[in-house]
Short mmCIF file of C-alpha atoms and ligand atoms in Angstrom, two decimals:
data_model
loop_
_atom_site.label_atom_id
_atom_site.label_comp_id
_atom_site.label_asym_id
_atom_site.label_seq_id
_atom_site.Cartn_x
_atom_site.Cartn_y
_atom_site.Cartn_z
CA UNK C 1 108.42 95.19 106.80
CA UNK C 2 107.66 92.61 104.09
CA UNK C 3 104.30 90.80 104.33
CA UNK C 4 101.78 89.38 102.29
CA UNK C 5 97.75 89.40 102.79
CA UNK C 6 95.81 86.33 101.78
CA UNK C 7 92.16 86.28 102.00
CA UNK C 8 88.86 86.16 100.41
CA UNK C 9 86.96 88.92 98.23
CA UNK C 10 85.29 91.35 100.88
CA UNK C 11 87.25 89.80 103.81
CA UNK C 12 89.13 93.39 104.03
CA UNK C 13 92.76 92.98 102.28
CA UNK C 14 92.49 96.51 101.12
CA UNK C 15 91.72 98.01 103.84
CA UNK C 16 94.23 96.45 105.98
CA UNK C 17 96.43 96.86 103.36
CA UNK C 18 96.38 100.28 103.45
CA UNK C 19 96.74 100.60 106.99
CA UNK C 20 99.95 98.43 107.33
CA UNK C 21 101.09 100.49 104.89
CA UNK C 22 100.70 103.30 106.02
CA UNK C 23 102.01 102.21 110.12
CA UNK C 24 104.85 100.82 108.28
CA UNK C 25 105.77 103.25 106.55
CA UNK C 26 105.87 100.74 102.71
CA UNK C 27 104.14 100.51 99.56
CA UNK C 28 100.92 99.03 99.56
CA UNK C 29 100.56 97.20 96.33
CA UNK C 30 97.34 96.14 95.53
CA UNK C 31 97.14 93.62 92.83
CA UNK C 32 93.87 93.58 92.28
CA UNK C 33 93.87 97.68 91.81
CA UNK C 34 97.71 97.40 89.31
CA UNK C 35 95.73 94.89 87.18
CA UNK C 36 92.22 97.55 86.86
CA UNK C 37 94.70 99.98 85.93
CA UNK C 38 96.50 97.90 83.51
CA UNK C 39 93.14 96.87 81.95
CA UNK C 40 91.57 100.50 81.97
CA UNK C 41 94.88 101.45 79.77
CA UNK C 42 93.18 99.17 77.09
CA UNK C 43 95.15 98.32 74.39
CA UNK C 44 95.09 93.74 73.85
CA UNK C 45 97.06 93.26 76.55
CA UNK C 46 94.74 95.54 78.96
CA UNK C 47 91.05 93.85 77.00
CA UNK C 48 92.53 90.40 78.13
CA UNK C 49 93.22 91.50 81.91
CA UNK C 50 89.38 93.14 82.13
CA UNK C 51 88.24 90.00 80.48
CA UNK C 52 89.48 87.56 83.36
CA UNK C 53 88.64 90.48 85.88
CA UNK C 54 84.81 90.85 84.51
CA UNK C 55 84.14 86.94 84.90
CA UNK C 56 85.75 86.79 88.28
CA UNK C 57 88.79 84.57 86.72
CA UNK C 58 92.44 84.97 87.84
CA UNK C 59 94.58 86.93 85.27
CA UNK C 60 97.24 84.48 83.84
CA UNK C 61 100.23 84.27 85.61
CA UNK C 62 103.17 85.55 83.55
CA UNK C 63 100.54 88.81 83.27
CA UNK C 64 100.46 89.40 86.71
CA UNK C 65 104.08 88.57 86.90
CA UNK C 66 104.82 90.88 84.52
CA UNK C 67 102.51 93.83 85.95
CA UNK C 68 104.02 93.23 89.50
CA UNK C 69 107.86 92.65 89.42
CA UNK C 70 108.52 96.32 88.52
CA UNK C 71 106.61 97.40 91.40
CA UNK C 72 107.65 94.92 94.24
CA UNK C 73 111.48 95.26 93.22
CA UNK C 74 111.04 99.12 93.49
CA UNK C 75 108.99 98.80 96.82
CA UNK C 76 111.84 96.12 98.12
CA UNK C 77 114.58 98.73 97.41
CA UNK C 78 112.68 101.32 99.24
CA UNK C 79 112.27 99.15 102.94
CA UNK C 80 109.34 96.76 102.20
CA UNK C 81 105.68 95.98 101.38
CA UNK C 82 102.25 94.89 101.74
CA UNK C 83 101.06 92.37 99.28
CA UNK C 84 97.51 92.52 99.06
CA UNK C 85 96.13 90.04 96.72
CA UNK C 86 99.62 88.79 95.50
CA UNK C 87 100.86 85.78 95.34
CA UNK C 88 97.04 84.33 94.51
CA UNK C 89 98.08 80.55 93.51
CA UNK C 90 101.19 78.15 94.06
CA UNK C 91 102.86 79.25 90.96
CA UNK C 92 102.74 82.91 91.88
CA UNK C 93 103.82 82.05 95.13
CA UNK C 94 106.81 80.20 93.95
CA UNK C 95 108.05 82.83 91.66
CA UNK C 96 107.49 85.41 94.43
CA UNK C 97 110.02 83.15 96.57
CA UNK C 98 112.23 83.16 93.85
CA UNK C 99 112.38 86.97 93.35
CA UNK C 100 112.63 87.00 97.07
CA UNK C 101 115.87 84.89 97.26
CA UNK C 102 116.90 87.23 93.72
CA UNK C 103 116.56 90.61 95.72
CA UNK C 104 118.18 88.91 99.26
CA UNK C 105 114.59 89.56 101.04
CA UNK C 106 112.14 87.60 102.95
CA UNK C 107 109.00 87.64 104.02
CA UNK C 108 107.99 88.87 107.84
CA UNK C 109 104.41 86.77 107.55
CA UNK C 110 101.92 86.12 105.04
CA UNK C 111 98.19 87.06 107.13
CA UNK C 112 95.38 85.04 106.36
CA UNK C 113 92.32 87.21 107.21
CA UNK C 114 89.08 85.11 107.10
CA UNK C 115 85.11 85.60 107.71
CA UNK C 116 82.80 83.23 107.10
CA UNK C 117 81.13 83.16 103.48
CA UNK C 118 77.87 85.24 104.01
CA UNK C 119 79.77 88.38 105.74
CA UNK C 120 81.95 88.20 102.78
CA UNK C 121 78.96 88.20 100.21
CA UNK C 122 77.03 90.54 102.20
CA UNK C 123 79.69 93.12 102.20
CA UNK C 124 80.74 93.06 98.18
CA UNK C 125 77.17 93.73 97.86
CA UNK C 126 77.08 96.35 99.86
CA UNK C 127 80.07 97.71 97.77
CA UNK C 128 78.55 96.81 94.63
CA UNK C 129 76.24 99.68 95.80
CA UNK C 130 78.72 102.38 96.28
CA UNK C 131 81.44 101.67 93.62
CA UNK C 132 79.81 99.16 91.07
CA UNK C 133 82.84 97.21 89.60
CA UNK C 134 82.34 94.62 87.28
CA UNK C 135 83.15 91.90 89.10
CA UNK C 136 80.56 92.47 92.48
CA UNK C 137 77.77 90.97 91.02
CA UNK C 138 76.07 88.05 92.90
CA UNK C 139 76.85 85.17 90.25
CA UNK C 140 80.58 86.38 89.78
CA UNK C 141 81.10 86.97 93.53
CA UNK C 142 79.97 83.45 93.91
CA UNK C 143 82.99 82.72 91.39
CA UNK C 144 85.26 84.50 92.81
CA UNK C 145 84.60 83.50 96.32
CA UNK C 146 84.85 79.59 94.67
CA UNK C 147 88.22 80.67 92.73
CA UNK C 148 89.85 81.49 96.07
CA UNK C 149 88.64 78.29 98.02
CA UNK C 150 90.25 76.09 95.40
CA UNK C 151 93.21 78.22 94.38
CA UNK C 152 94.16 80.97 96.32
CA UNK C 153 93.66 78.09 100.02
CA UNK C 154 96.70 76.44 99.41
CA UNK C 155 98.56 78.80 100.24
CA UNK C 156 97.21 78.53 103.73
CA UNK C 157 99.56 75.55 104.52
CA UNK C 158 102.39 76.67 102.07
CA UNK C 159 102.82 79.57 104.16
CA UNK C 160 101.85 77.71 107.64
CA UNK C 161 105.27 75.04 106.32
CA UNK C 162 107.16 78.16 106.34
CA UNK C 163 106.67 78.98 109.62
CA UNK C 164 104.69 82.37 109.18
CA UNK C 165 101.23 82.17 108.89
CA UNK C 166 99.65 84.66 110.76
CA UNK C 167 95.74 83.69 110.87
CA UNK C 168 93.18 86.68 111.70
CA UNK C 169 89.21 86.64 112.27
CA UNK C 170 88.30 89.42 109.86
CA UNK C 171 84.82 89.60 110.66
CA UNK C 172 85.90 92.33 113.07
CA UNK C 173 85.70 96.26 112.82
CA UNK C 174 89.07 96.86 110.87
CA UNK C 175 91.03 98.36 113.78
CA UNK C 176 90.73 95.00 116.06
CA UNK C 177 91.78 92.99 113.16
CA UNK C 178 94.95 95.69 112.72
CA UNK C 179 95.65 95.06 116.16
CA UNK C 180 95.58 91.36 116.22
CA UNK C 181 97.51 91.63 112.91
CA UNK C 182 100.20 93.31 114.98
CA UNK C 183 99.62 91.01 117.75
CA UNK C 184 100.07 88.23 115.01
CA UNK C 185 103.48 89.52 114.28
CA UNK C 186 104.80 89.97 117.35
CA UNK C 187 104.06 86.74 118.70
CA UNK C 188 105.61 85.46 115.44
CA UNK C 189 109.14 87.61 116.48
CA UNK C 190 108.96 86.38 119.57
CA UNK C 191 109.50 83.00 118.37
CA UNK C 192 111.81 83.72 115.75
P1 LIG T 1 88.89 90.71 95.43
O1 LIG T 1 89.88 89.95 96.24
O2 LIG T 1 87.86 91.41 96.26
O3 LIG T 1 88.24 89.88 94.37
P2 LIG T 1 91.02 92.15 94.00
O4 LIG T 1 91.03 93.57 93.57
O5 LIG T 1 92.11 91.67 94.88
O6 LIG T 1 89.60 91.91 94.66
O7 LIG T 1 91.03 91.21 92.69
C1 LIG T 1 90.10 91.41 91.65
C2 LIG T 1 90.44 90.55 90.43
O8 LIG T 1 91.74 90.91 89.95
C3 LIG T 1 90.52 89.05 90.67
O9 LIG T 1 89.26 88.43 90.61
C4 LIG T 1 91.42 88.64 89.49
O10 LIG T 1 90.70 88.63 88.27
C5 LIG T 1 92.42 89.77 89.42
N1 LIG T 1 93.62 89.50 90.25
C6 LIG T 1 94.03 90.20 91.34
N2 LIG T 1 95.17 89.69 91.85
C7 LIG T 1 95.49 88.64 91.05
C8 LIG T 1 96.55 87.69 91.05
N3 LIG T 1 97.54 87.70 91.96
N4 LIG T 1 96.55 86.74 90.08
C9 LIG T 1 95.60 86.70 89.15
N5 LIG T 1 94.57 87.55 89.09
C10 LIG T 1 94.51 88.51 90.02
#
């Protein structure tokens, strides 16, 4: 199983990431989490990643590209993978089509989870609460929320052209949006 997760701060990527995962038996790989590491490392390279992290920013490109090949060419040898936060802009997803067609894999559906904007603010509050990372503070949430409207959308219709856009209502407890996640992909294999 191969699929990516595209959606908003708070709208639940990492949770459902981690439950694909795990009923799929494949690496979840978290961008978002690969990149905190990266930056808690330190060193220039990790300084610049916490920078664009701390002001709700994307990372630059060839960083993330960088941080994530290893990984998703490991996980691709190894039966498949949740992509959770990854590809975040056209660019990305280009070059993640490219290392696709490079490792003879595609993509099973990219799942656009959504939730309208004040469930999504309301719950990175609440987590700002419990696990108080830099970037769930009102003003930057507002960024980041902003940052995926105008950058991370696109990809929306990029994957709906490909034919497998599976869209989700994530304001949901998380097990009904697994299951229509699963219902998503059936009815996708069903007409494939
Ligand atoms: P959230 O979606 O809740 O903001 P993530 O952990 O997915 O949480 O991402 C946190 C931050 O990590 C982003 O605001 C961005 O700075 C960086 N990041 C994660 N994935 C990418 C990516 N694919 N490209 C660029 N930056 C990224």
């Amino acid at each position: 199983m191969r699929l990516l997760l595209l959606a908003p701060p708070g709208a639940g990527k990492g949770t459902q990431g981690q439950r694909l995962a795990a009923t799929y038996r494949v690496r979840h790989i978290a961008a978002g989490d690969l990149l905190r590491a990266q930056a808690q490392a330190g060193g220039a390279l990790g300084d610049e990643i916490a920078a664009h992290q701390a002001r709700g920013d994307l990372v630059p490109d060839q960083v993330v590209l960088d941080v994530l090949t290893p990984v998703v060419v490991e996980a691709a040898a190894q039966g498949g993978y949740i992509l959770d936060g990854f590809p975040r802009n056209l660019p990305q997803a280009t070059a993640a089509a490219e290392l696709a067609v490079r490792l003879g894999v595609t993509l099973n559906a990219a799942v656009y989870l959504h939730a309208p904007e004040e469930v999504l603010t309301r719950r990175l509050l609440d987590r700002a609460s419990q696990d108080g990372r830099a970037d769930d503070k009102a003003d930057v949430i507002r960024h980041r929320l902003e940052v995926f409207a105008e950058t991370t959308g696109p990809l929306v219709p990029y994957y709906t052209q490909r034919g497998i856009l599976i869209t989700v209502d994530a304001d949901q407890p998380p097990e009904a949006v697994t299951a229509d996640i699963q219902a998503g992909l059936s009815r996708l294999s069903l007409a494939g």
